[in-house]
């Protein structure tokens, strides 16, 4: 089944404790991205990647890191989480390079930073 | 700048009622327009899209027409069901530098009662 998977689905942590949220897709997509969803703000893009070893900042990149060492994986790293990073996070992927192409979303990771 | 404005929710309807969720956008260039749906506890799924002016997207009884003159992409359904209860996101897609960037509205929660 074609899908985007994320782990963990739920995470509670404390301020300053490094964490990684994994994202994997099995559709051989070139393009992957991370979003955060907050009430009243919709989804905002954190980082995106157009291909292996090619990443760039989205609209709200502060406090986050990403890497793209393999085509299928695009982990999101919070090196020193803070309470304002409490949010619902989505990974997405798409074929890449085609105007108006559909992006496919993972199930989401709900993060609470105490 | 580029932005999407959706009507505020929640929208509460009885089963078989007519649904309209308004969406207007501001964008440079010629965006594609999308409606995504988020069912409780799940990720976003593409509901429908339109890639150019006057195009109509449709799926599962939902429709939306890309109106360039009014910069709108309103979502409609003639007869809603309880199973349509979800959060609906309007989004515009900009294609630049070889990649697609999605900009989301804040989302509109729909609750349908029997």
Coordinates of C-alpha atoms in Angstrom, one line a residue:
Chain A
X1 CA 0.0 0.0 0.0
X2 CA 1.3 3.4 -1.0
X3 CA 1.7 5.5 2.1
X4 CA 3.6 8.0 4.2
X5 CA 4.4 6.7 7.7
X6 CA 5.4 8.7 10.8
X7 CA 6.7 7.6 14.2
X8 CA 5.9 8.1 16.9
X9 CA 2.2 9.1 16.6
X10 CA 2.2 10.6 20.1
X11 CA 5.1 12.0 22.1
X12 CA 5.4 13.8 25.5
X13 CA 8.8 15.2 26.4
X14 CA 10.4 17.9 28.5
X15 CA 12.1 21.1 27.5
X16 CA 15.6 20.6 26.1
X17 CA 15.5 16.9 25.5
X18 CA 16.4 16.1 21.9
X19 CA 14.0 14.2 19.9
X20 CA 13.5 12.9 16.4
X21 CA 10.3 12.2 14.5
X22 CA 10.7 9.8 11.6
X23 CA 9.0 10.0 8.3
X24 CA 9.1 7.4 5.5
X25 CA 7.4 7.0 2.1
X26 CA 7.3 4.0 -0.2
X27 CA 6.2 5.8 -3.4
X28 CA 9.7 6.7 -4.6
X29 CA 8.8 10.4 -4.3
X30 CA 11.5 13.0 -4.8
X31 CA 9.8 15.8 -2.8
X32 CA 9.2 15.6 1.0
X33 CA 8.2 18.2 3.5
X34 CA 7.3 18.8 7.1
X35 CA 4.4 20.9 8.4
X36 CA 3.1 21.9 11.8
X37 CA -0.6 22.4 12.4
X38 CA -1.8 24.8 15.1
X39 CA -5.4 26.0 15.9
X40 CA -6.5 28.9 13.8
X41 CA -3.3 28.9 11.7
X42 CA -3.8 25.9 9.5
X43 CA -0.6 24.0 8.4
X44 CA 2.7 25.8 8.0
X45 CA 5.7 24.4 6.3
X46 CA 8.8 23.9 8.4
X47 CA 11.3 22.4 5.9
X48 CA 11.2 20.7 2.6
X49 CA 13.5 18.5 0.5
X50 CA 13.6 18.3 -3.3
X51 CA 15.9 15.3 -3.4
X52 CA 18.6 13.4 -1.4
X53 CA 20.9 15.8 0.3
X54 CA 18.9 18.8 -0.9
X55 CA 16.9 20.5 1.9
X56 CA 15.6 24.1 2.4
X57 CA 13.8 26.2 5.0
X58 CA 10.0 26.6 4.8
X59 CA 8.1 29.3 6.6
X60 CA 8.7 28.4 10.2
X61 CA 12.1 26.6 10.4
X62 CA 13.4 28.0 13.7
X63 CA 14.2 25.3 16.3
X64 CA 14.1 22.4 13.8
X65 CA 16.5 20.4 11.7
X66 CA 16.1 17.9 9.0
X67 CA 18.2 15.5 6.9
X68 CA 17.7 13.6 3.7
X69 CA 20.3 10.9 3.4
X70 CA 18.0 8.4 1.7
X71 CA 15.2 9.1 -0.8
X72 CA 12.5 7.4 1.3
X73 CA 13.3 9.0 4.7
X74 CA 13.0 12.5 6.0
X75 CA 13.4 12.8 9.8
X76 CA 12.5 15.9 11.7
X77 CA 14.9 16.8 14.6
X78 CA 14.2 19.0 17.6
X79 CA 17.6 19.4 19.3
X80 CA 16.3 21.4 22.2
X81 CA 12.5 21.4 22.2
X82 CA 10.6 24.2 23.9
X83 CA 6.9 24.4 24.9
X84 CA 6.1 26.6 21.8
X85 CA 6.9 23.6 19.7
X86 CA 3.9 21.7 21.1
X87 CA 1.9 21.0 18.0
X88 CA 0.6 18.4 15.5
X89 CA 3.2 17.6 12.9
X90 CA 2.7 16.2 9.4
X91 CA 5.1 14.8 6.9
X92 CA 4.2 14.9 3.2
X93 CA 5.6 13.7 0.0
X94 CA 5.0 14.1 -3.8
X95 CA 6.4 13.0 -7.0
X96 CA 8.3 16.2 -7.6
X97 CA 8.7 18.7 -10.5
X98 CA 5.1 18.8 -11.7
X99 CA 3.0 21.8 -11.3
X100 CA -0.1 21.2 -9.1
X101 CA 0.8 17.7 -8.2
X102 CA -0.8 16.1 -5.2
X103 CA 1.0 15.9 -1.9
X104 CA 0.4 12.8 0.3
X105 CA 0.3 13.3 4.0
X106 CA 1.3 11.0 6.9
X107 CA -1.1 10.4 9.8
X108 CA 0.5 13.0 12.0
X109 CA 2.6 13.2 15.2
X110 CA 1.2 14.9 18.2
X111 CA 3.9 16.4 20.3
X112 CA 3.6 17.9 23.8
X113 CA 6.7 19.7 25.3
X114 CA 6.5 20.3 29.0
Chain B
X1 CA 1.9 38.0 -0.1
X2 CA 0.3 34.7 -0.8
X3 CA -2.5 33.7 1.6
X4 CA -5.8 31.7 1.9
X5 CA -8.8 32.8 3.9
X6 CA -11.6 30.4 4.9
X7 CA -14.8 30.9 6.7
X8 CA -14.6 30.3 10.4
X9 CA -16.1 27.3 11.9
X10 CA -17.5 25.3 13.3
X11 CA -20.2 24.7 10.7
X12 CA -23.0 22.6 12.1
X13 CA -25.6 21.1 9.8
X14 CA -28.3 18.5 9.8
X15 CA -27.9 15.4 7.6
X16 CA -29.0 16.1 3.9
X17 CA -28.5 19.8 4.3
X18 CA -26.6 21.9 1.6
X19 CA -23.0 22.8 2.4
X20 CA -20.9 25.7 1.4
X21 CA -17.5 26.5 2.8
X22 CA -16.1 29.8 1.5
X23 CA -12.5 30.1 0.5
X24 CA -10.7 33.1 -1.1
X25 CA -7.1 33.5 -1.9
X26 CA -4.4 36.1 -2.7
X27 CA -1.6 34.9 -4.8
X28 CA 1.0 36.0 -7.3
X29 CA 1.2 34.1 -10.5
X30 CA -1.2 31.3 -11.4
X31 CA -1.8 28.9 -8.5
X32 CA -3.5 25.5 -8.4
X33 CA -6.2 25.2 -5.7
X34 CA -6.9 22.3 -3.4
X35 CA -9.3 21.2 -0.8
X36 CA -8.0 18.7 1.7
X37 CA -10.0 16.9 4.4
X38 CA -8.9 15.7 7.8
X39 CA -11.1 13.1 9.5
X40 CA -10.8 12.8 13.3
X41 CA -7.4 11.3 14.3
X42 CA -6.1 11.1 10.7
X43 CA -3.8 12.9 8.3
X44 CA -4.9 15.1 5.4
X45 CA -6.4 13.6 2.3
X46 CA -6.8 15.3 -1.0
X47 CA -10.5 15.9 -1.6
X48 CA -10.4 17.7 -4.9
X49 CA -8.3 20.2 -6.9
X50 CA -8.3 22.6 -9.9
X51 CA -5.3 23.6 -11.7
X52 CA -6.5 26.6 -13.8
X53 CA -9.2 29.2 -13.9
X54 CA -12.8 27.9 -14.5
X55 CA -11.8 24.3 -13.8
X56 CA -14.2 22.4 -11.5
X57 CA -12.9 19.8 -9.1
X58 CA -15.2 17.2 -7.8
X59 CA -15.1 14.1 -5.7
X60 CA -17.5 12.2 -3.3
X61 CA -20.3 14.6 -4.1
X62 CA -18.2 17.7 -3.3
X63 CA -17.5 20.4 -5.9
X64 CA -15.5 23.6 -6.2
X65 CA -14.9 25.9 -9.1
X66 CA -11.7 27.9 -9.6
X67 CA -13.0 31.5 -10.0
X68 CA -10.1 33.8 -10.9
X69 CA -12.3 36.9 -11.2
X70 CA -13.4 36.6 -7.5
X71 CA -10.2 34.8 -6.4
X72 CA -12.4 32.1 -4.8
X73 CA -12.6 28.3 -4.6
X74 CA -15.8 27.6 -2.5
X75 CA -16.5 24.1 -1.5
X76 CA -20.1 22.8 -2.0
X77 CA -22.1 19.6 -1.4
X78 CA -25.7 19.2 -2.1
X79 CA -26.6 16.7 0.7
X80 CA -24.1 16.1 3.6
X81 CA -23.9 13.0 5.6
X82 CA -22.8 12.3 9.2
X83 CA -19.6 10.7 7.7
X84 CA -18.6 14.1 6.2
X85 CA -17.9 15.5 9.7
X86 CA -14.3 16.6 9.5
X87 CA -12.0 19.6 9.2
X88 CA -11.7 21.0 5.6
X89 CA -8.6 22.9 4.5
X90 CA -8.4 25.1 1.4
X91 CA -4.9 25.5 0.0
X92 CA -3.2 27.2 -2.9
X93 CA -0.2 25.7 -4.6
X94 CA 2.6 27.7 -6.0
X95 CA 5.1 26.2 -8.4
X96 CA 8.4 27.9 -8.5
X97 CA 12.0 26.7 -8.7
X98 CA 10.8 23.2 -9.6
X99 CA 8.9 22.5 -6.5
X100 CA 5.3 22.9 -5.2
X101 CA 4.6 25.0 -2.1
X102 CA 1.2 24.6 -0.4
X103 CA -0.2 27.5 1.6
X104 CA -3.1 26.5 3.7
X105 CA -6.1 28.3 5.2
X106 CA -6.9 27.9 8.9
X107 CA -9.4 25.1 8.3
X108 CA -13.1 24.8 8.8
X109 CA -14.6 22.2 11.1
X110 CA -17.9 20.6 9.9
X111 CA -20.2 18.8 12.2
X112 CA -23.1 16.9 10.7
X113 CA -25.9 15.7 13.0
X114 CA -28.4 12.9 12.2

